[in-house]
Amino acid sequence: MTENAPPLPIARTVEALRTTVRDWRRQGFAVAFVPTMGALHEGHLTLVREAGRRADKVIASVFVNPTQFAAHEDLGAYPRRETEDAGLLAGAGCDLLFAPTVGEMYPEGFVTGISVGGPSQGLETDFRPHFFGGVAVVVAKLLNQVQADVAVFGEKDYQQLLVVRRMARDLDIPTEIAGSATERDGHGLALSSRNAYLAETELTVARRLNGVLAEAAMKAGDRRPLAAVEREAYAELLKAGFERVDYVAVRRADDLAAFANGVVDGPARILAAAWLGTTRLIDNMAV
């Protein structure tokens, strides 16, 4: 917590959250929202500060969502440090932390799911088929609970951003879904809670990811055949020291559809996921 930041108010229930939001609305305040799973770093705080530029009041949530973890993924190992997170949020200008329990979010008897097509198809879904179903449900609930004017999501999770944007549009959720540019360290590595799991030697390899994608993006932008661009980037990541690569793909920026003619003919994004030990890193950038 910064020296002058007061303790951050915390709402534990939807009722308490909505009481605060109603009070702000009566005073004429615009409200922005930043959903997180905690274990906050500078990338998250950048989203909070962006939210503060877009609205008078900022709410951030910290909720480790069990429905987006598969059986083989260790939900229990995900870091939880609410006190530290609250201090960081207060220092970044957040006005309220929403920190519900699992029971508050998924009360007994909860059975509803959401299936999002379009931008959810392929890429992450090929390797984590459960993921976007869980994301869609929890984000839809959070957007309806907060009822903010705008919600800010990081572009590091670019496919997730497009899935949420599509879902909000399709379900007539009036909150604007805004993207914020990926925050990177001095070596170009996208900031992520997962970076803390990397040994120093693995960090050296991880910092090559951004460079390999940048080189591939330049080739794609020059209208090189995308199959060759993707294949070469895949090989370069393995050569750089990544142990395996889930995907490297160049897709249309607005919906992540493949380019039908095999070359870039409009706004594009290159996306990748690769492994170092037990740590899976994702990144993307504009072409």
PDB file of C-alpha atoms in Angstrom:
ATOM      1  CA  MET A   1       0.000   0.000   0.000  1.00  0.00           C
ATOM      2  CA  THR A   2       1.310   3.479  -0.764  1.00  0.00           C
ATOM      3  CA  GLU A   3       2.016   5.627   2.279  1.00  0.00           C
ATOM      4  CA  ASN A   4      -0.988   7.921   1.881  1.00  0.00           C
ATOM      5  CA  ALA A   5      -3.523   5.409   0.558  1.00  0.00           C
ATOM      6  CA  PRO A   6      -6.357   4.721   3.033  1.00  0.00           C
ATOM      7  CA  PRO A   7      -7.463   1.131   3.630  1.00  0.00           C
ATOM      8  CA  LEU A   8      -9.507  -0.148   0.713  1.00  0.00           C
ATOM      9  CA  PRO A   9     -13.178  -0.909   1.450  1.00  0.00           C
ATOM     10  CA  ILE A  10     -14.070  -4.539   0.695  1.00  0.00           C
ATOM     11  CA  ALA A  11     -17.479  -5.863  -0.329  1.00  0.00           C
ATOM     12  CA  ARG A  12     -18.010  -9.583   0.263  1.00  0.00           C
ATOM     13  CA  THR A  13     -21.550  -9.921  -1.050  1.00  0.00           C
ATOM     14  CA  VAL A  14     -23.420  -8.835  -4.167  1.00  0.00           C
ATOM     15  CA  GLU A  15     -25.836  -6.906  -1.946  1.00  0.00           C
ATOM     16  CA  ALA A  16     -23.025  -4.876  -0.361  1.00  0.00           C
ATOM     17  CA  LEU A  17     -21.459  -4.260  -3.768  1.00  0.00           C
ATOM     18  CA  ARG A  18     -24.711  -3.009  -5.275  1.00  0.00           C
ATOM     19  CA  THR A  19     -25.436  -0.786  -2.273  1.00  0.00           C
ATOM     20  CA  THR A  20     -22.167   1.044  -2.868  1.00  0.00           C
ATOM     21  CA  VAL A  21     -22.733   1.296  -6.623  1.00  0.00           C
ATOM     22  CA  ARG A  22     -26.267   2.651  -6.109  1.00  0.00           C
ATOM     23  CA  ASP A  23     -24.887   5.324  -3.785  1.00  0.00           C
ATOM     24  CA  TRP A  24     -22.295   6.329  -6.388  1.00  0.00           C
ATOM     25  CA  ARG A  25     -24.954   6.458  -9.088  1.00  0.00           C
ATOM     26  CA  ARG A  26     -27.114   8.781  -6.980  1.00  0.00           C
ATOM     27  CA  GLN A  27     -24.134  11.122  -6.791  1.00  0.00           C
ATOM     28  CA  GLY A  28     -23.754  11.045 -10.573  1.00  0.00           C
ATOM     29  CA  PHE A  29     -20.485   9.069 -10.682  1.00  0.00           C
ATOM     30  CA  ALA A  30     -19.447   6.926 -13.635  1.00  0.00           C
ATOM     31  CA  VAL A  31     -18.155   3.482 -12.604  1.00  0.00           C
ATOM     32  CA  ALA A  32     -15.348   1.362 -14.067  1.00  0.00           C
ATOM     33  CA  PHE A  33     -14.570  -2.274 -13.246  1.00  0.00           C
ATOM     34  CA  VAL A  34     -11.424  -4.422 -13.396  1.00  0.00           C
ATOM     35  CA  PRO A  35     -11.917  -8.172 -12.797  1.00  0.00           C
ATOM     36  CA  THR A  36      -8.879 -10.129 -11.521  1.00  0.00           C
ATOM     37  CA  MET A  37      -7.990 -13.411  -9.861  1.00  0.00           C
ATOM     38  CA  GLY A  38      -5.574 -11.688  -7.498  1.00  0.00           C
ATOM     39  CA  ALA A  39      -1.802 -12.198  -7.157  1.00  0.00           C
ATOM     40  CA  LEU A  40      -1.591  -8.702  -8.576  1.00  0.00           C
ATOM     41  CA  HIS A  41       1.377  -7.179 -10.416  1.00  0.00           C
ATOM     42  CA  GLU A  42       2.051  -3.973 -12.316  1.00  0.00           C
ATOM     43  CA  GLY A  43       0.076  -5.225 -15.318  1.00  0.00           C
ATOM     44  CA  HIS A  44      -3.098  -5.392 -13.212  1.00  0.00           C
ATOM     45  CA  LEU A  45      -2.421  -1.973 -11.713  1.00  0.00           C
ATOM     46  CA  THR A  46      -2.098  -0.521 -15.201  1.00  0.00           C
ATOM     47  CA  LEU A  47      -5.669  -1.711 -15.831  1.00  0.00           C
ATOM     48  CA  VAL A  48      -6.845  -0.064 -12.608  1.00  0.00           C
ATOM     49  CA  ARG A  49      -5.216   3.220 -13.554  1.00  0.00           C
ATOM     50  CA  GLU A  50      -6.753   3.025 -17.042  1.00  0.00           C
ATOM     51  CA  ALA A  51     -10.139   2.404 -15.410  1.00  0.00           C
ATOM     52  CA  GLY A  52      -9.590   5.510 -13.288  1.00  0.00           C
ATOM     53  CA  ARG A  53      -9.046   7.563 -16.422  1.00  0.00           C
ATOM     54  CA  ARG A  54     -12.352   6.338 -17.830  1.00  0.00           C
ATOM     55  CA  ALA A  55     -14.612   6.794 -14.802  1.00  0.00           C
ATOM     56  CA  ASP A  56     -15.050   8.533 -11.462  1.00  0.00           C
ATOM     57  CA  LYS A  57     -15.050   5.372  -9.346  1.00  0.00           C
ATOM     58  CA  VAL A  58     -13.159   2.109  -9.819  1.00  0.00           C
ATOM     59  CA  ILE A  59     -14.103  -1.343  -8.559  1.00  0.00           C
ATOM     60  CA  ALA A  60     -11.720  -4.292  -8.802  1.00  0.00           C
ATOM     61  CA  SER A  61     -12.672  -7.872  -8.046  1.00  0.00           C
ATOM     62  CA  VAL A  62     -10.436 -10.613  -6.709  1.00  0.00           C
ATOM     63  CA  PHE A  63     -11.961 -14.037  -7.216  1.00  0.00           C
ATOM     64  CA  VAL A  64     -10.154 -17.267  -8.064  1.00  0.00           C
ATOM     65  CA  ASN A  65     -12.779 -18.783 -10.313  1.00  0.00           C
ATOM     66  CA  PRO A  66     -12.972 -22.583  -9.908  1.00  0.00           C
ATOM     67  CA  THR A  67     -15.015 -23.159 -13.071  1.00  0.00           C
ATOM     68  CA  GLN A  68     -12.129 -22.228 -15.384  1.00  0.00           C
ATOM     69  CA  PHE A  69      -9.729 -24.786 -13.864  1.00  0.00           C
ATOM     70  CA  ALA A  70      -9.680 -28.306 -15.287  1.00  0.00           C
ATOM     71  CA  ALA A  71      -9.357 -31.344 -13.025  1.00  0.00           C
ATOM     72  CA  HIS A  72      -5.610 -31.637 -13.746  1.00  0.00           C
ATOM     73  CA  GLU A  73      -4.968 -27.941 -13.010  1.00  0.00           C
ATOM     74  CA  ASP A  74      -4.168 -27.160  -9.381  1.00  0.00           C
ATOM     75  CA  LEU A  75      -6.795 -24.691  -8.234  1.00  0.00           C
ATOM     76  CA  GLY A  76      -5.518 -24.974  -4.680  1.00  0.00           C
ATOM     77  CA  ALA A  77      -2.018 -23.856  -5.662  1.00  0.00           C
ATOM     78  CA  TYR A  78      -3.156 -20.580  -7.212  1.00  0.00           C
ATOM     79  CA  PRO A  79      -1.692 -17.772  -5.060  1.00  0.00           C
ATOM     80  CA  ARG A  80      -4.091 -15.949  -2.758  1.00  0.00           C
ATOM     81  CA  ARG A  81      -2.869 -12.798  -0.996  1.00  0.00           C
ATOM     82  CA  GLU A  82      -5.809 -10.512  -0.446  1.00  0.00           C
ATOM     83  CA  THR A  83      -4.127  -8.150   2.033  1.00  0.00           C
ATOM     84  CA  GLU A  84      -1.242  -7.387  -0.316  1.00  0.00           C
ATOM     85  CA  ASP A  85      -3.592  -7.109  -3.298  1.00  0.00           C
ATOM     86  CA  ALA A  86      -5.856  -4.662  -1.450  1.00  0.00           C
ATOM     87  CA  GLY A  87      -2.881  -2.459  -0.646  1.00  0.00           C
ATOM     88  CA  LEU A  88      -1.729  -2.405  -4.262  1.00  0.00           C
ATOM     89  CA  LEU A  89      -5.227  -1.621  -5.498  1.00  0.00           C
ATOM     90  CA  ALA A  90      -5.632   1.250  -3.038  1.00  0.00           C
ATOM     91  CA  GLY A  91      -2.335   2.733  -4.172  1.00  0.00           C
ATOM     92  CA  ALA A  92      -3.424   2.512  -7.829  1.00  0.00           C
ATOM     93  CA  GLY A  93      -6.620   4.459  -7.195  1.00  0.00           C
ATOM     94  CA  CYS A  94      -9.174   1.692  -6.722  1.00  0.00           C
ATOM     95  CA  ASP A  95     -12.219   2.698  -4.657  1.00  0.00           C
ATOM     96  CA  LEU A  96     -13.723  -0.703  -3.780  1.00  0.00           C
ATOM     97  CA  LEU A  97     -12.567  -4.321  -3.747  1.00  0.00           C
ATOM     98  CA  PHE A  98     -15.207  -6.951  -4.455  1.00  0.00           C
ATOM     99  CA  ALA A  99     -13.958 -10.218  -2.951  1.00  0.00           C
ATOM    100  CA  PRO A 100     -16.803 -12.753  -2.927  1.00  0.00           C
ATOM    101  CA  THR A 101     -16.613 -16.321  -1.696  1.00  0.00           C
ATOM    102  CA  VAL A 102     -17.200 -19.286  -3.989  1.00  0.00           C
ATOM    103  CA  GLY A 103     -20.554 -19.771  -2.285  1.00  0.00           C
ATOM    104  CA  GLU A 104     -21.571 -16.183  -3.027  1.00  0.00           C
ATOM    105  CA  MET A 105     -20.717 -16.577  -6.714  1.00  0.00           C
ATOM    106  CA  TYR A 106     -21.996 -20.127  -7.143  1.00  0.00           C
ATOM    107  CA  PRO A 107     -24.713 -20.768  -4.564  1.00  0.00           C
ATOM    108  CA  GLU A 108     -26.048 -24.255  -4.009  1.00  0.00           C
ATOM    109  CA  GLY A 109     -28.003 -25.452  -7.013  1.00  0.00           C
ATOM    110  CA  PHE A 110     -26.169 -23.294  -9.554  1.00  0.00           C
ATOM    111  CA  VAL A 111     -26.427 -25.035 -12.957  1.00  0.00           C
ATOM    112  CA  THR A 112     -26.238 -22.350 -15.658  1.00  0.00           C
ATOM    113  CA  GLY A 113     -23.525 -22.324 -18.327  1.00  0.00           C
ATOM    114  CA  ILE A 114     -22.597 -20.108 -21.263  1.00  0.00           C
ATOM    115  CA  SER A 115     -21.147 -21.349 -24.542  1.00  0.00           C
ATOM    116  CA  VAL A 116     -19.439 -18.679 -26.650  1.00  0.00           C
ATOM    117  CA  GLY A 117     -18.573 -19.555 -30.244  1.00  0.00           C
ATOM    118  CA  GLY A 118     -16.718 -17.335 -32.679  1.00  0.00           C
ATOM    119  CA  PRO A 119     -13.486 -16.032 -31.129  1.00  0.00           C
ATOM    120  CA  SER A 120     -13.430 -18.808 -28.514  1.00  0.00           C
ATOM    121  CA  GLN A 121     -12.823 -21.471 -31.163  1.00  0.00           C
ATOM    122  CA  GLY A 122      -9.303 -22.866 -31.505  1.00  0.00           C
ATOM    123  CA  LEU A 123      -6.052 -21.581 -29.949  1.00  0.00           C
ATOM    124  CA  GLU A 124      -6.609 -21.762 -26.164  1.00  0.00           C
ATOM    125  CA  THR A 125      -9.692 -23.944 -26.599  1.00  0.00           C
ATOM    126  CA  ASP A 126      -7.633 -26.594 -28.399  1.00  0.00           C
ATOM    127  CA  PHE A 127      -5.570 -27.071 -25.228  1.00  0.00           C
ATOM    128  CA  ARG A 128      -7.949 -25.912 -22.471  1.00  0.00           C
ATOM    129  CA  PRO A 129     -11.434 -26.822 -23.749  1.00  0.00           C
ATOM    130  CA  HIS A 130     -13.050 -26.014 -20.401  1.00  0.00           C
ATOM    131  CA  PHE A 131     -11.553 -22.553 -20.069  1.00  0.00           C
ATOM    132  CA  PHE A 132     -13.759 -20.083 -21.901  1.00  0.00           C
ATOM    133  CA  GLY A 133     -16.972 -21.663 -20.644  1.00  0.00           C
ATOM    134  CA  GLY A 134     -15.811 -20.936 -17.102  1.00  0.00           C
ATOM    135  CA  VAL A 135     -14.617 -17.452 -18.022  1.00  0.00           C
ATOM    136  CA  ALA A 136     -17.874 -16.564 -19.762  1.00  0.00           C
ATOM    137  CA  VAL A 137     -20.000 -17.537 -16.771  1.00  0.00           C
ATOM    138  CA  VAL A 138     -17.970 -15.717 -14.142  1.00  0.00           C
ATOM    139  CA  VAL A 139     -17.470 -12.584 -16.238  1.00  0.00           C
ATOM    140  CA  ALA A 140     -21.173 -12.422 -17.152  1.00  0.00           C
ATOM    141  CA  LYS A 141     -22.031 -12.692 -13.459  1.00  0.00           C
ATOM    142  CA  LEU A 142     -19.496 -10.033 -12.471  1.00  0.00           C
ATOM    143  CA  LEU A 143     -20.630  -7.617 -15.175  1.00  0.00           C
ATOM    144  CA  ASN A 144     -24.239  -8.035 -14.068  1.00  0.00           C
ATOM    145  CA  GLN A 145     -23.324  -7.708 -10.403  1.00  0.00           C
ATOM    146  CA  VAL A 146     -21.265  -4.535 -10.816  1.00  0.00           C
ATOM    147  CA  GLN A 147     -23.214  -2.952 -13.696  1.00  0.00           C
ATOM    148  CA  ALA A 148     -20.299  -0.653 -14.498  1.00  0.00           C
ATOM    149  CA  ASP A 149     -20.140   1.777 -17.381  1.00  0.00           C
ATOM    150  CA  VAL A 150     -16.887   0.236 -18.589  1.00  0.00           C
ATOM    151  CA  ALA A 151     -14.815  -2.858 -17.750  1.00  0.00           C
ATOM    152  CA  VAL A 152     -11.105  -2.958 -18.551  1.00  0.00           C
ATOM    153  CA  PHE A 153      -9.349  -6.162 -19.656  1.00  0.00           C
ATOM    154  CA  GLY A 154      -5.697  -6.648 -20.579  1.00  0.00           C
ATOM    155  CA  GLU A 155      -4.735  -7.376 -24.174  1.00  0.00           C
ATOM    156  CA  LYS A 156      -2.229  -9.991 -22.983  1.00  0.00           C
ATOM    157  CA  ASP A 157      -5.195 -12.364 -22.804  1.00  0.00           C
ATOM    158  CA  TYR A 158      -6.316 -11.252 -26.250  1.00  0.00           C
ATOM    159  CA  GLN A 159      -8.546 -14.203 -27.057  1.00  0.00           C
ATOM    160  CA  GLN A 160     -10.266 -13.808 -23.697  1.00  0.00           C
ATOM    161  CA  LEU A 161     -10.822 -10.109 -24.409  1.00  0.00           C
ATOM    162  CA  LEU A 162     -12.575 -10.918 -27.701  1.00  0.00           C
ATOM    163  CA  VAL A 163     -14.634 -13.693 -26.093  1.00  0.00           C
ATOM    164  CA  VAL A 164     -15.840 -11.329 -23.360  1.00  0.00           C
ATOM    165  CA  ARG A 165     -16.564  -8.570 -25.881  1.00  0.00           C
ATOM    166  CA  ARG A 166     -18.584 -10.989 -28.059  1.00  0.00           C
ATOM    167  CA  MET A 167     -20.489 -12.351 -25.068  1.00  0.00           C
ATOM    168  CA  ALA A 168     -21.379  -8.885 -23.776  1.00  0.00           C
ATOM    169  CA  ARG A 169     -22.593  -7.863 -27.228  1.00  0.00           C
ATOM    170  CA  ASP A 170     -24.635 -11.020 -27.758  1.00  0.00           C
ATOM    171  CA  LEU A 171     -26.263 -10.908 -24.306  1.00  0.00           C
ATOM    172  CA  ASP A 172     -26.970  -7.140 -24.439  1.00  0.00           C
ATOM    173  CA  ILE A 173     -24.802  -6.419 -21.408  1.00  0.00           C
ATOM    174  CA  PRO A 174     -24.470  -2.619 -21.608  1.00  0.00           C
ATOM    175  CA  THR A 175     -20.997  -2.375 -20.049  1.00  0.00           C
ATOM    176  CA  GLU A 176     -18.340  -1.226 -22.527  1.00  0.00           C
ATOM    177  CA  ILE A 177     -15.534  -3.814 -22.778  1.00  0.00           C
ATOM    178  CA  ALA A 178     -12.256  -1.925 -23.125  1.00  0.00           C
ATOM    179  CA  GLY A 179      -8.844  -3.407 -23.872  1.00  0.00           C
ATOM    180  CA  SER A 180      -5.602  -2.113 -22.356  1.00  0.00           C
ATOM    181  CA  ALA A 181      -2.181  -2.653 -23.939  1.00  0.00           C
ATOM    182  CA  THR A 182       0.040  -5.400 -22.523  1.00  0.00           C
ATOM    183  CA  GLU A 183       2.444  -4.225 -19.827  1.00  0.00           C
ATOM    184  CA  ARG A 184       5.980  -5.588 -20.318  1.00  0.00           C
ATOM    185  CA  ASP A 185       9.223  -5.673 -18.368  1.00  0.00           C
ATOM    186  CA  GLY A 186      12.414  -4.019 -19.596  1.00  0.00           C
ATOM    187  CA  HIS A 187      13.183  -7.082 -21.731  1.00  0.00           C
ATOM    188  CA  GLY A 188       9.786  -7.131 -23.434  1.00  0.00           C
ATOM    189  CA  LEU A 189       8.351 -10.042 -21.439  1.00  0.00           C
ATOM    190  CA  ALA A 190       4.617  -9.660 -20.835  1.00  0.00           C
ATOM    191  CA  LEU A 191       3.932  -9.257 -17.122  1.00  0.00           C
ATOM    192  CA  SER A 192       2.125 -12.261 -15.676  1.00  0.00           C
ATOM    193  CA  SER A 193       1.575 -13.832 -12.275  1.00  0.00           C
ATOM    194  CA  ARG A 194       3.076 -16.984 -13.804  1.00  0.00           C
ATOM    195  CA  ASN A 195       6.462 -15.299 -14.293  1.00  0.00           C
ATOM    196  CA  ALA A 196       7.093 -15.711 -10.562  1.00  0.00           C
ATOM    197  CA  TYR A 197       7.353 -19.468 -11.110  1.00  0.00           C
ATOM    198  CA  LEU A 198      10.272 -19.131 -13.547  1.00  0.00           C
ATOM    199  CA  ALA A 199      13.876 -19.768 -12.504  1.00  0.00           C
ATOM    200  CA  GLU A 200      16.461 -17.212 -13.674  1.00  0.00           C
ATOM    201  CA  THR A 201      17.560 -19.430 -16.551  1.00  0.00           C
ATOM    202  CA  GLU A 202      13.924 -19.876 -17.605  1.00  0.00           C
ATOM    203  CA  LEU A 203      13.360 -16.106 -17.464  1.00  0.00           C
ATOM    204  CA  THR A 204      16.187 -15.662 -19.955  1.00  0.00           C
ATOM    205  CA  VAL A 205      14.390 -18.001 -22.361  1.00  0.00           C
ATOM    206  CA  ALA A 206      10.964 -16.466 -21.654  1.00  0.00           C
ATOM    207  CA  ARG A 207      12.256 -13.056 -22.721  1.00  0.00           C
ATOM    208  CA  ARG A 208      12.862 -14.416 -26.218  1.00  0.00           C
ATOM    209  CA  LEU A 209       9.130 -14.973 -26.772  1.00  0.00           C
ATOM    210  CA  ASN A 210       8.413 -11.327 -27.511  1.00  0.00           C
ATOM    211  CA  GLY A 211      11.273 -11.094 -30.006  1.00  0.00           C
ATOM    212  CA  VAL A 212      10.296 -14.234 -31.908  1.00  0.00           C
ATOM    213  CA  LEU A 213       6.713 -12.996 -32.210  1.00  0.00           C
ATOM    214  CA  ALA A 214       7.848  -9.537 -33.324  1.00  0.00           C
ATOM    215  CA  GLU A 215       9.978 -11.040 -36.104  1.00  0.00           C
ATOM    216  CA  ALA A 216       7.136 -13.301 -37.218  1.00  0.00           C
ATOM    217  CA  ALA A 217       4.712 -10.370 -37.155  1.00  0.00           C
ATOM    218  CA  MET A 218       6.983  -8.434 -39.515  1.00  0.00           C
ATOM    219  CA  LYS A 219       7.090 -11.367 -41.939  1.00  0.00           C
ATOM    220  CA  ALA A 220       3.315 -11.758 -41.783  1.00  0.00           C
ATOM    221  CA  GLY A 221       2.859  -8.044 -42.368  1.00  0.00           C
ATOM    222  CA  ASP A 222       4.971  -8.390 -45.512  1.00  0.00           C
ATOM    223  CA  ARG A 223       2.362 -10.861 -46.800  1.00  0.00           C
ATOM    224  CA  ARG A 224       4.573 -13.906 -46.449  1.00  0.00           C
ATOM    225  CA  PRO A 225       2.549 -17.173 -46.545  1.00  0.00           C
ATOM    226  CA  LEU A 226       1.216 -17.594 -43.031  1.00  0.00           C
ATOM    227  CA  ALA A 227       1.776 -21.341 -42.850  1.00  0.00           C
ATOM    228  CA  ALA A 228       5.509 -20.732 -43.327  1.00  0.00           C
ATOM    229  CA  VAL A 229       5.579 -17.789 -40.901  1.00  0.00           C
ATOM    230  CA  GLU A 230       3.878 -19.815 -38.180  1.00  0.00           C
ATOM    231  CA  ARG A 231       6.062 -22.878 -38.805  1.00  0.00           C
ATOM    232  CA  GLU A 232       9.266 -20.837 -38.633  1.00  0.00           C
ATOM    233  CA  ALA A 233       8.207 -19.063 -35.419  1.00  0.00           C
ATOM    234  CA  TYR A 234       7.296 -22.399 -33.857  1.00  0.00           C
ATOM    235  CA  ALA A 235      10.787 -23.712 -34.655  1.00  0.00           C
ATOM    236  CA  GLU A 236      12.444 -20.526 -33.358  1.00  0.00           C
ATOM    237  CA  LEU A 237      10.698 -20.838 -30.004  1.00  0.00           C
ATOM    238  CA  LEU A 238      11.972 -24.398 -29.587  1.00  0.00           C
ATOM    239  CA  LYS A 239      15.429 -23.267 -30.653  1.00  0.00           C
ATOM    240  CA  ALA A 240      15.277 -20.467 -28.069  1.00  0.00           C
ATOM    241  CA  GLY A 241      14.792 -23.046 -25.315  1.00  0.00           C
ATOM    242  CA  PHE A 242      11.046 -23.444 -24.882  1.00  0.00           C
ATOM    243  CA  GLU A 243      10.310 -27.071 -24.107  1.00  0.00           C
ATOM    244  CA  ARG A 244       7.120 -27.249 -26.137  1.00  0.00           C
ATOM    245  CA  VAL A 245       4.870 -24.922 -28.065  1.00  0.00           C
ATOM    246  CA  ASP A 246       1.094 -25.246 -28.032  1.00  0.00           C
ATOM    247  CA  TYR A 247       0.508 -22.860 -30.914  1.00  0.00           C
ATOM    248  CA  VAL A 248       1.749 -19.919 -32.930  1.00  0.00           C
ATOM    249  CA  ALA A 249      -1.009 -18.439 -35.086  1.00  0.00           C
ATOM    250  CA  VAL A 250      -1.722 -15.306 -37.093  1.00  0.00           C
ATOM    251  CA  ARG A 251      -5.420 -14.473 -37.060  1.00  0.00           C
ATOM    252  CA  ARG A 252      -7.790 -11.662 -37.922  1.00  0.00           C
ATOM    253  CA  ALA A 253      -7.662  -9.083 -35.157  1.00  0.00           C
ATOM    254  CA  ASP A 254     -11.408  -8.536 -34.810  1.00  0.00           C
ATOM    255  CA  ASP A 255     -12.630 -12.129 -34.453  1.00  0.00           C
ATOM    256  CA  LEU A 256      -9.552 -14.432 -34.574  1.00  0.00           C
ATOM    257  CA  ALA A 257     -10.761 -16.104 -37.765  1.00  0.00           C
ATOM    258  CA  ALA A 258      -8.066 -17.561 -40.017  1.00  0.00           C
ATOM    259  CA  PHE A 259      -7.126 -15.654 -43.177  1.00  0.00           C
ATOM    260  CA  ALA A 260      -8.876 -17.554 -45.954  1.00  0.00           C
ATOM    261  CA  ASN A 261      -6.217 -16.882 -48.587  1.00  0.00           C
ATOM    262  CA  GLY A 262      -3.262 -17.731 -46.334  1.00  0.00           C
ATOM    263  CA  VAL A 263      -1.768 -14.230 -46.207  1.00  0.00           C
ATOM    264  CA  VAL A 264      -2.558 -11.158 -44.132  1.00  0.00           C
ATOM    265  CA  ASP A 265      -5.052  -8.922 -45.954  1.00  0.00           C
ATOM    266  CA  GLY A 266      -6.370  -6.878 -43.028  1.00  0.00           C
ATOM    267  CA  PRO A 267      -5.757  -6.097 -39.334  1.00  0.00           C
ATOM    268  CA  ALA A 268      -4.118  -9.118 -37.715  1.00  0.00           C
ATOM    269  CA  ARG A 269      -2.799 -10.457 -34.450  1.00  0.00           C
ATOM    270  CA  ILE A 270      -0.115 -13.076 -33.824  1.00  0.00           C
ATOM    271  CA  LEU A 271      -0.704 -15.237 -30.732  1.00  0.00           C
ATOM    272  CA  ALA A 272       1.396 -17.936 -29.062  1.00  0.00           C
ATOM    273  CA  ALA A 273       1.476 -20.258 -26.061  1.00  0.00           C
ATOM    274  CA  ALA A 274       4.642 -22.081 -24.976  1.00  0.00           C
ATOM    275  CA  TRP A 275       5.982 -23.981 -21.983  1.00  0.00           C
ATOM    276  CA  LEU A 276       8.989 -23.672 -19.714  1.00  0.00           C
ATOM    277  CA  GLY A 277       8.932 -26.539 -17.238  1.00  0.00           C
ATOM    278  CA  THR A 278       5.469 -26.508 -15.672  1.00  0.00           C
ATOM    279  CA  THR A 279       4.859 -22.856 -16.563  1.00  0.00           C
ATOM    280  CA  ARG A 280       2.760 -21.991 -19.595  1.00  0.00           C
ATOM    281  CA  LEU A 281       3.281 -18.528 -21.072  1.00  0.00           C
ATOM    282  CA  ILE A 282       1.029 -16.751 -23.546  1.00  0.00           C
ATOM    283  CA  ASP A 283       1.662 -13.597 -25.543  1.00  0.00           C
ATOM    284  CA  ASN A 284       0.403 -11.763 -28.606  1.00  0.00           C
ATOM    285  CA  MET A 285       0.933  -8.601 -30.585  1.00  0.00           C
ATOM    286  CA  ALA A 286      -0.511  -6.686 -33.479  1.00  0.00           C
ATOM    287  CA  VAL A 287       0.740  -7.488 -36.993  1.00  0.00           C
TER     288      VAL A 287
END
